[in-house]
CSV table of C-alpha atoms and ligand atoms in Angstrom, one decimal:
chain,number,residue,atom,x,y,z
S,1,MET,CA,9.8,-12.9,15.0
S,2,ARG,CA,8.3,-15.1,12.3
S,3,THR,CA,6.3,-13.0,9.9
S,4,PHE,CA,4.0,-13.8,7.0
S,5,VAL,CA,3.4,-11.1,4.3
S,6,THR,CA,0.6,-11.3,1.7
S,7,GLY,CA,1.1,-9.2,-1.4
S,8,ALA,CA,4.8,-9.6,-0.8
S,9,ALA,CA,5.8,-8.8,-4.4
S,10,GLY,CA,3.9,-5.6,-4.6
S,11,PHE,CA,5.0,-2.0,-4.0
S,12,ILE,CA,4.4,-1.7,-0.3
S,13,GLY,CA,4.6,-5.4,0.5
S,14,SER,CA,8.1,-5.9,-1.0
S,15,THR,CA,9.3,-2.7,0.8
S,16,LEU,CA,7.9,-4.2,4.0
S,17,VAL,CA,9.6,-7.6,3.4
S,18,ASP,CA,13.0,-5.8,3.0
S,19,ARG,CA,12.3,-3.9,6.3
S,20,LEU,CA,11.4,-7.0,8.2
S,21,LEU,CA,14.5,-8.8,7.0
S,22,ALA,CA,16.6,-5.8,8.0
S,23,ASP,CA,15.1,-5.9,11.4
S,24,GLY,CA,16.2,-9.5,11.8
S,25,HIS,CA,12.8,-11.3,11.4
S,26,ARG,CA,12.0,-14.4,9.3
S,27,VAL,CA,9.7,-13.7,6.5
S,28,VAL,CA,7.4,-16.0,4.4
S,29,GLY,CA,5.9,-13.9,1.5
S,30,ILE,CA,3.1,-14.9,-0.8
S,31,ASP,CA,1.8,-13.2,-3.9
S,32,ASN,CA,-0.2,-14.3,-7.0
S,33,LEU,CA,1.8,-11.9,-9.1
S,34,THR,CA,-1.2,-10.2,-10.8
S,35,THR,CA,0.2,-6.7,-10.2
S,36,GLY,CA,3.3,-7.7,-8.2
S,37,ASP,CA,6.7,-8.2,-9.7
S,38,LEU,CA,9.2,-10.8,-8.5
S,39,ALA,CA,12.0,-8.2,-9.3
S,40,ASN,CA,10.7,-6.2,-6.3
S,41,LEU,CA,12.0,-9.2,-4.2
S,42,ASN,CA,15.5,-9.3,-5.7
S,43,GLN,CA,17.0,-7.8,-2.6
S,44,ALA,CA,15.0,-10.1,-0.3
S,45,LEU,CA,15.9,-13.2,-2.4
S,46,ALA,CA,19.6,-12.3,-2.3
S,47,PHE,CA,19.5,-11.8,1.4
S,48,HIS,CA,22.6,-13.4,2.9
S,49,ALA,CA,21.0,-15.4,5.7
S,50,PRO,CA,19.8,-18.8,4.6
S,51,GLY,CA,16.1,-19.5,5.4
S,52,ARG,CA,15.3,-16.0,6.5
S,53,PHE,CA,13.1,-15.4,3.4
S,54,THR,CA,10.8,-17.7,1.5
S,55,PHE,CA,8.5,-16.7,-1.4
S,56,VAL,CA,5.5,-18.8,-2.3
S,57,GLN,CA,3.4,-18.0,-5.4
S,58,ALA,CA,-0.1,-18.4,-4.2
S,59,ASP,CA,-3.5,-16.7,-4.1
S,60,VAL,CA,-5.0,-15.5,-0.8
S,61,GLN,CA,-8.2,-17.0,-2.0
S,62,SER,CA,-6.8,-20.5,-2.4
S,63,PRO,CA,-7.7,-23.4,-0.1
S,64,GLU,CA,-4.0,-24.2,0.4
S,65,LEU,CA,-3.5,-20.8,2.3
S,66,SER,CA,-4.3,-22.4,5.6
S,67,ASP,CA,-1.6,-25.0,5.1
S,68,ILE,CA,0.9,-22.5,3.9
S,69,VAL,CA,0.3,-20.3,7.0
S,70,ALA,CA,0.3,-23.2,9.4
S,71,GLY,CA,3.6,-24.4,7.9
S,72,SER,CA,5.3,-21.1,8.4
S,73,ASN,CA,3.8,-20.8,11.9
S,74,PRO,CA,4.0,-16.9,12.0
S,75,ASP,CA,3.7,-14.6,15.0
S,76,VAL,CA,2.3,-12.0,12.8
S,77,ILE,CA,0.5,-11.9,9.4
S,78,PHE,CA,0.7,-8.7,7.4
S,79,HIS,CA,-2.1,-8.8,5.0
S,80,LEU,CA,-1.5,-6.5,2.0
S,81,ALA,CA,-2.6,-8.6,-1.0
S,82,ALA,CA,-5.5,-6.9,-2.8
S,83,GLN,CA,-6.9,-5.9,-6.1
S,84,VAL,CA,-5.9,-2.2,-5.7
S,85,ASP,CA,-7.4,-0.5,-8.8
S,86,VAL,CA,-10.6,1.5,-8.1
S,87,ARG,CA,-11.6,1.6,-11.7
S,88,ILE,CA,-11.2,-2.3,-12.0
S,89,SER,CA,-13.4,-2.5,-8.9
S,90,VAL,CA,-16.1,-0.4,-10.7
S,91,ALA,CA,-15.8,-2.4,-13.9
S,92,ASP,CA,-15.8,-5.8,-12.2
S,93,PRO,CA,-17.0,-5.5,-8.6
S,94,LEU,CA,-17.2,-9.3,-8.2
S,95,LEU,CA,-13.5,-9.8,-9.1
S,96,ASP,CA,-12.7,-7.1,-6.6
S,97,ALA,CA,-14.8,-8.7,-3.9
S,98,ARG,CA,-13.3,-12.1,-4.5
S,99,ASN,CA,-9.8,-10.8,-4.0
S,100,ASN,CA,-10.5,-8.3,-1.3
S,101,VAL,CA,-13.4,-9.7,0.7
S,102,LEU,CA,-13.1,-13.5,0.2
S,103,GLY,CA,-9.3,-13.2,0.2
S,104,THR,CA,-9.4,-11.4,3.5
S,105,ILE,CA,-11.8,-13.9,5.1
S,106,ASN,CA,-9.5,-16.7,3.9
S,107,VAL,CA,-6.6,-14.9,5.6
S,108,CYS,CA,-8.7,-14.7,8.8
S,109,GLU,CA,-9.6,-18.4,8.7
S,110,ALA,CA,-6.0,-19.4,8.1
S,111,ALA,CA,-4.9,-17.2,11.1
S,112,ARG,CA,-7.6,-18.8,13.3
S,113,ALA,CA,-6.7,-22.3,12.3
S,114,ALA,CA,-2.9,-21.7,12.9
S,115,GLY,CA,-3.5,-19.8,16.1
S,116,VAL,CA,-2.0,-16.5,14.8
S,117,ARG,CA,-3.3,-13.7,17.0
S,118,ARG,CA,-1.8,-10.6,15.3
S,119,ILE,CA,-3.0,-9.6,11.8
S,120,VAL,CA,-1.9,-6.2,10.4
S,121,TYR,CA,-4.1,-5.2,7.6
S,122,ALA,CA,-3.6,-2.6,4.8
S,123,ALA,CA,-6.8,-0.7,5.0
S,124,SER,CA,-7.6,2.3,2.7
S,125,GLY,CA,-7.7,5.7,4.4
S,126,GLY,CA,-8.2,7.3,1.1
S,127,SER,CA,-11.5,5.6,0.4
S,128,ARG,CA,-12.7,4.8,3.9
S,129,TYR,CA,-14.3,8.1,4.7
S,130,GLY,CA,-15.9,9.0,1.4
S,131,ALA,CA,-15.8,12.8,0.8
S,132,PRO,CA,-15.6,14.3,4.3
S,133,LEU,CA,-16.4,18.0,4.8
S,134,ALA,CA,-13.8,18.7,7.4
S,135,LEU,CA,-10.1,17.7,7.0
S,136,PRO,CA,-8.0,16.0,8.3
S,137,VAL,CA,-10.3,13.2,9.3
S,138,ASP,CA,-9.7,11.0,12.3
S,139,GLU,CA,-10.8,7.4,12.8
S,140,GLU,CA,-14.1,8.5,14.5
S,141,THR,CA,-15.3,10.0,11.3
S,142,PRO,CA,-18.0,7.6,10.0
S,143,ALA,CA,-16.9,5.2,7.2
S,144,HIS,CA,-18.6,6.0,4.0
S,145,PRO,CA,-16.8,4.3,1.1
S,146,LEU,CA,-18.0,5.4,-2.4
S,147,SER,CA,-16.5,2.6,-4.6
S,148,PRO,CA,-16.6,-1.2,-4.7
S,149,TYR,CA,-12.9,-1.1,-3.8
S,150,GLY,CA,-13.5,1.2,-0.8
S,151,VAL,CA,-16.5,-1.0,0.4
S,152,ALA,CA,-14.5,-4.2,0.0
S,153,LYS,CA,-11.4,-2.8,1.9
S,154,MET,CA,-13.8,-1.6,4.7
S,155,VAL,CA,-15.5,-5.0,4.8
S,156,GLY,CA,-12.0,-6.5,5.4
S,157,GLU,CA,-11.8,-4.3,8.5
S,158,LEU,CA,-15.2,-5.4,9.7
S,159,TYR,CA,-14.4,-9.1,9.3
S,160,LEU,CA,-11.1,-8.6,11.3
S,161,GLY,CA,-13.2,-6.9,14.0
S,162,ALA,CA,-15.6,-9.8,14.1
S,163,TYR,CA,-12.8,-12.4,14.2
S,164,ALA,CA,-11.3,-10.3,17.1
S,165,GLN,CA,-14.6,-10.8,19.0
S,166,MET,CA,-15.0,-14.4,18.1
S,167,TYR,CA,-11.5,-15.8,18.3
S,168,ASP,CA,-9.3,-13.6,20.3
S,169,ILE,CA,-7.5,-12.4,17.1
S,170,ALA,CA,-5.8,-9.0,17.6
S,171,PRO,CA,-6.1,-7.0,14.4
S,172,ILE,CA,-4.5,-3.7,13.6
S,173,CYS,CA,-5.9,-2.0,10.5
S,174,LEU,CA,-3.6,0.7,9.1
S,175,ALA,CA,-5.8,3.1,7.0
S,176,LEU,CA,-3.2,4.3,4.6
S,177,ALA,CA,-3.3,7.6,2.8
S,178,ASN,CA,-1.9,7.9,-0.7
S,179,VAL,CA,1.3,6.0,-0.6
S,180,TYR,CA,4.1,6.9,-3.0
S,181,GLY,CA,7.8,6.0,-3.4
S,182,PRO,CA,10.2,3.6,-5.1
S,183,ARG,CA,8.7,0.4,-6.6
S,184,GLN,CA,5.3,2.0,-7.2
S,185,ASN,CA,4.4,0.7,-10.7
S,186,PRO,CA,5.4,3.5,-13.2
S,187,HIS,CA,3.7,1.8,-16.1
S,188,GLY,CA,0.1,1.6,-14.8
S,189,GLU,CA,-2.4,4.0,-13.3
S,190,ALA,CA,-1.1,3.2,-9.8
S,191,GLY,CA,-0.4,6.6,-8.4
S,192,VAL,CA,0.0,10.1,-9.6
S,193,VAL,CA,3.6,10.4,-8.5
S,194,ALA,CA,4.7,7.3,-10.3
S,195,MET,CA,2.7,8.3,-13.4
S,196,PHE,CA,3.9,11.9,-13.5
S,197,GLY,CA,7.5,10.8,-12.8
S,198,SER,CA,7.6,8.2,-15.6
S,199,ALA,CA,6.0,10.5,-18.1
S,200,MET,CA,8.4,13.4,-17.3
S,201,LEU,CA,11.5,11.3,-17.5
S,202,GLN,CA,10.4,9.8,-20.8
S,203,GLY,CA,9.6,13.3,-22.3
S,204,ARG,CA,5.8,12.7,-22.4
S,205,PRO,CA,3.4,15.3,-21.3
S,206,VAL,CA,1.4,14.7,-18.1
S,207,ASN,CA,-2.4,14.8,-18.0
S,208,ILE,CA,-4.1,16.6,-15.1
S,209,TYR,CA,-7.8,15.9,-14.9
S,210,GLY,CA,-9.8,18.8,-13.7
S,211,ASP,CA,-8.2,22.1,-12.7
S,212,GLY,CA,-5.4,20.5,-10.6
S,213,THR,CA,-6.8,21.7,-7.3
S,214,ALA,CA,-7.8,18.2,-6.2
S,215,SER,CA,-5.6,17.3,-3.2
S,216,ARG,CA,-4.4,14.2,-1.5
S,217,ASP,CA,-2.4,13.2,1.6
S,218,TYR,CA,0.8,11.7,0.3
S,219,VAL,CA,2.7,9.5,2.6
S,220,TYR,CA,6.1,8.0,1.8
S,221,VAL,CA,6.4,4.2,1.5
S,222,GLY,CA,9.3,4.1,4.0
S,223,ASP,CA,7.1,5.8,6.6
S,224,VAL,CA,4.3,3.4,5.8
S,225,VAL,CA,6.5,0.3,6.4
S,226,GLU,CA,7.6,1.9,9.6
S,227,ALA,CA,4.0,1.8,10.7
S,228,PHE,CA,3.6,-1.8,9.7
S,229,ALA,CA,6.8,-2.8,11.6
S,230,ARG,CA,5.6,-1.0,14.7
S,231,ALA,CA,2.2,-2.5,14.5
S,232,GLY,CA,3.7,-6.0,14.1
S,233,GLU,CA,5.9,-5.6,17.3
S,234,SER,CA,3.3,-3.8,19.4
S,235,SER,CA,1.6,-5.3,22.4
S,236,LEU,CA,-1.5,-7.4,21.6
S,237,ASP,CA,-3.8,-5.2,23.7
S,238,ILE,CA,-3.4,-2.5,20.9
S,239,THR,CA,-6.0,-3.2,18.2
S,240,GLY,CA,-8.3,-1.3,15.9
S,241,THR,CA,-7.9,1.1,13.0
S,242,PHE,CA,-5.2,3.8,12.8
S,243,ASN,CA,-4.9,6.4,10.1
S,244,ILE,CA,-1.4,6.5,8.5
S,245,GLY,CA,-1.0,9.8,6.7
S,246,THR,CA,0.7,13.2,7.1
S,247,GLY,CA,-2.4,15.3,7.6
S,248,GLN,CA,-1.2,17.6,4.8
S,249,GLN,CA,-3.1,18.2,1.6
S,250,VAL,CA,-1.0,18.5,-1.6
S,251,THR,CA,-2.7,19.5,-4.8
S,252,VAL,CA,-2.1,17.7,-8.1
S,253,ARG,CA,-0.6,21.0,-9.4
S,254,GLU,CA,1.8,21.1,-6.5
S,255,VAL,CA,2.9,17.4,-7.2
S,256,HIS,CA,3.6,18.5,-10.8
S,257,ARG,CA,5.5,21.5,-9.8
S,258,VAL,CA,7.7,19.7,-7.3
S,259,MET,CA,8.5,16.9,-9.7
S,260,ALA,CA,9.0,19.2,-12.8
S,261,ALA,CA,11.6,21.1,-10.8
S,262,LEU,CA,13.6,17.9,-10.6
S,263,VAL,CA,13.3,16.8,-14.2
S,264,ASP,CA,15.1,18.9,-16.8
S,265,GLY,CA,13.0,19.8,-19.8
S,266,SER,CA,9.7,18.4,-18.4
S,267,LEU,CA,6.7,19.6,-20.4
S,268,PRO,CA,3.8,21.7,-19.1
S,269,PRO,CA,0.8,19.6,-18.1
S,270,ASN,CA,-2.2,19.0,-20.3
S,271,PHE,CA,-5.5,19.8,-18.6
S,272,ALA,CA,-8.3,17.3,-19.3
S,273,ALA,CA,-11.9,17.1,-18.1
S,274,ALA,CA,-12.2,16.0,-14.5
S,275,ARG,CA,-13.0,12.3,-14.1
S,276,THR,CA,-16.4,11.5,-12.6
S,277,GLY,CA,-16.4,10.1,-9.1
S,278,GLU,CA,-12.9,11.5,-8.1
S,279,LEU,CA,-12.6,12.8,-4.7
S,280,GLN,CA,-11.7,16.5,-4.4
S,281,ALA,CA,-9.7,16.4,-1.2
S,282,ILE,CA,-8.6,14.0,1.6
S,283,ALA,CA,-6.2,14.2,4.4
S,284,LEU,CA,-5.8,11.9,7.5
S,285,ASP,CA,-5.2,12.8,11.1
S,286,ALA,CA,-2.7,10.2,12.4
S,287,ALA,CA,-2.7,11.3,16.0
S,288,ALA,CA,-4.0,7.9,17.2
S,289,ALA,CA,-1.1,6.1,15.5
S,290,GLU,CA,1.3,8.5,17.2
S,291,ALA,CA,-0.3,7.9,20.6
S,292,SER,CA,-0.6,4.1,20.4
S,293,LEU,CA,2.2,3.1,18.0
S,294,GLY,CA,4.6,6.0,18.5
S,295,TRP,CA,4.4,6.5,14.7
S,296,LYS,CA,4.6,9.7,12.8
S,297,PRO,CA,5.8,10.5,9.3
S,298,ALA,CA,9.5,11.3,9.0
S,299,VAL,CA,10.0,11.9,5.3
S,300,GLY,CA,8.8,15.3,4.0
S,301,PHE,CA,7.1,15.5,0.6
S,302,THR,CA,10.0,17.1,-1.3
S,303,GLU,CA,12.5,14.6,0.1
S,304,GLY,CA,10.2,11.7,-0.7
S,305,ILE,CA,9.7,13.0,-4.3
S,306,GLU,CA,13.5,13.4,-4.7
S,307,ARG,CA,14.0,9.7,-3.6
S,308,THR,CA,11.2,8.5,-5.9
S,309,VAL,CA,12.5,10.5,-8.9
S,310,SER,CA,16.0,9.0,-8.4
S,311,TRP,CA,14.5,5.5,-8.3
S,312,LEU,CA,12.4,6.1,-11.4
S,313,ARG,CA,15.5,7.6,-13.2
S,314,ALA,CA,17.5,4.4,-12.4
S,315,THR,CA,14.5,2.1,-13.3
S,316,LEU,CA,13.5,3.8,-16.5
S,317,ALA,CA,17.0,4.3,-17.8
S,318,PRO,CA,17.3,2.8,-21.3
S,319,ASP,CA,19.1,-0.6,-21.3
S,320,PRO,CA,22.5,0.1,-23.0
S,321,ALA,CA,22.2,-3.4,-24.7
S,322,GLU,CA,19.0,-2.2,-26.4
S,323,LEU,CA,20.6,1.0,-27.6
S,324,ILE,CA,23.5,-1.0,-29.1
S,325,GLY,CA,21.0,-3.3,-30.8
S,326,ALA,CA,18.9,-0.4,-32.1
H,1,LIG,N1,-0.8,2.4,-2.6
H,1,LIG,C1,-1.6,3.0,-1.9
H,1,LIG,O1,-1.7,4.3,-2.0
H,1,LIG,C2,-2.5,2.3,-0.9
H,1,LIG,C3,-3.4,3.1,-0.1
H,1,LIG,C4,-4.3,2.4,0.8
H,1,LIG,C5,-4.3,1.1,0.9
H,1,LIG,N2,-3.4,0.4,0.1
H,1,LIG,C6,-3.4,-1.1,0.3
H,1,LIG,O2,-2.1,-1.5,0.4
H,1,LIG,C7,-1.9,-2.8,-0.1
H,1,LIG,C8,-0.7,-2.9,-1.0
H,1,LIG,O3,-1.0,-2.0,-2.1
H,1,LIG,P1,0.1,-1.6,-3.2
H,1,LIG,O4,0.0,-0.2,-3.5
H,1,LIG,O5,1.5,-2.1,-2.7
H,1,LIG,O6,-0.4,-2.4,-4.5
H,1,LIG,P2,0.4,-3.5,-5.4
H,1,LIG,O7,-0.6,-3.8,-6.5
H,1,LIG,O8,1.7,-3.2,-5.7
H,1,LIG,O9,0.4,-4.7,-4.3
H,1,LIG,C9,-0.7,-5.7,-4.1
H,1,LIG,C10,0.0,-7.0,-4.3
H,1,LIG,O10,-1.0,-8.0,-4.0
H,1,LIG,C11,-0.9,-9.1,-5.0
H,1,LIG,N3,-2.2,-9.7,-5.1
H,1,LIG,C12,-3.3,-9.2,-5.6
H,1,LIG,N4,-4.4,-10.0,-5.4
H,1,LIG,C13,-3.8,-11.1,-4.8
H,1,LIG,C14,-4.4,-12.3,-4.4
H,1,LIG,N5,-5.7,-12.7,-4.6
H,1,LIG,N6,-3.6,-13.3,-3.8
H,1,LIG,C15,-2.3,-13.0,-3.6
H,1,LIG,N7,-1.7,-11.9,-4.0
H,1,LIG,C16,-2.5,-10.9,-4.6
H,1,LIG,C17,-0.5,-8.4,-6.3
H,1,LIG,O11,0.2,-9.3,-7.2
H,1,LIG,C18,0.5,-7.3,-5.7
H,1,LIG,O12,1.8,-7.8,-5.6
H,1,LIG,C19,-3.3,-3.2,-0.7
H,1,LIG,O13,-4.0,-3.9,0.2
H,1,LIG,C20,-3.9,-1.8,-0.9
H,1,LIG,O14,-5.3,-1.9,-0.9
H,1,LIG,C21,-2.5,0.9,-0.8
């Protein structure tokens, strides 16, 4: 299969690229490298099969996107490029909408022009449903996003639905829970697992905002790319939105406890005032993904955390050359 991945240098995108190459597909990846890191593609760029992987530094908003897509003639577009920070979306909703709404429309247009029928889109299960009263939520729960990021990601789903009606495009939107795992940026505010892990390994205390009872549905990145791979290979009559999560709620305190048990000498957490607008709890019912895509999560939370901590340990290890120079 010929595949096209937007956001290819990001956390989930680069993991998907490696998975698609391992499955024997050809991959063209694009990324504008705002939050993505070319180092995430080292394995893909070293892949020992000439021509199987091509990277193009480009923005999904750019007018050249249509030519790039047409030139690679993909069977499937996996659209993961996005501005992913909720707080940036609040501070600069126009920037967020340009990337996440206009960028997605441009991907739809490029697909239409090139005759690509399957688009698999990274939707946001964490923001799609607002603050639901009953958990876990299924896809029939009304969408009620509460941030510019959530609205823009939802609008992407709506555009894909409209393109499905107008042009026979067959989109699958994977509404992802809180994804964690190797390659999640440990330096930013990307995800609580990456932040806690890097702080603990570097001997810094961890901040827990609120009382630590806020809970999320943590899904391992390997399971998430399995869902993308299945969606990409599924029959074109399967379309629509599918939750991708574990259905389990894990509190922030529990994340801290599991991680602290793996890192010798980690400090007790600091408790700080709860941040306004943060959701108290979310968990996704992924029964529809199991029924239509045969997908269910395979990596348990403790195992996923162990893999992530090992990766963080290797990534954050001090460079011996720097120590010699110090
Ligand atoms: N990580 C999660 O928990 C989570 C949950 C739900 C949905 N998602 C979605 O999954 C996708 C991937 O997220 P991630 O966690 O890997 O984040 P990430 O920041 O690591 O990946 C996003 C990638 O898109 C690139 N990018 C951003 N704007 C672009 C643009 N205009 N043109 C081209 N490239 C651009 C970035 O450089 C980055 O490499 C996003 O669409 C995000 O909304 C992620």
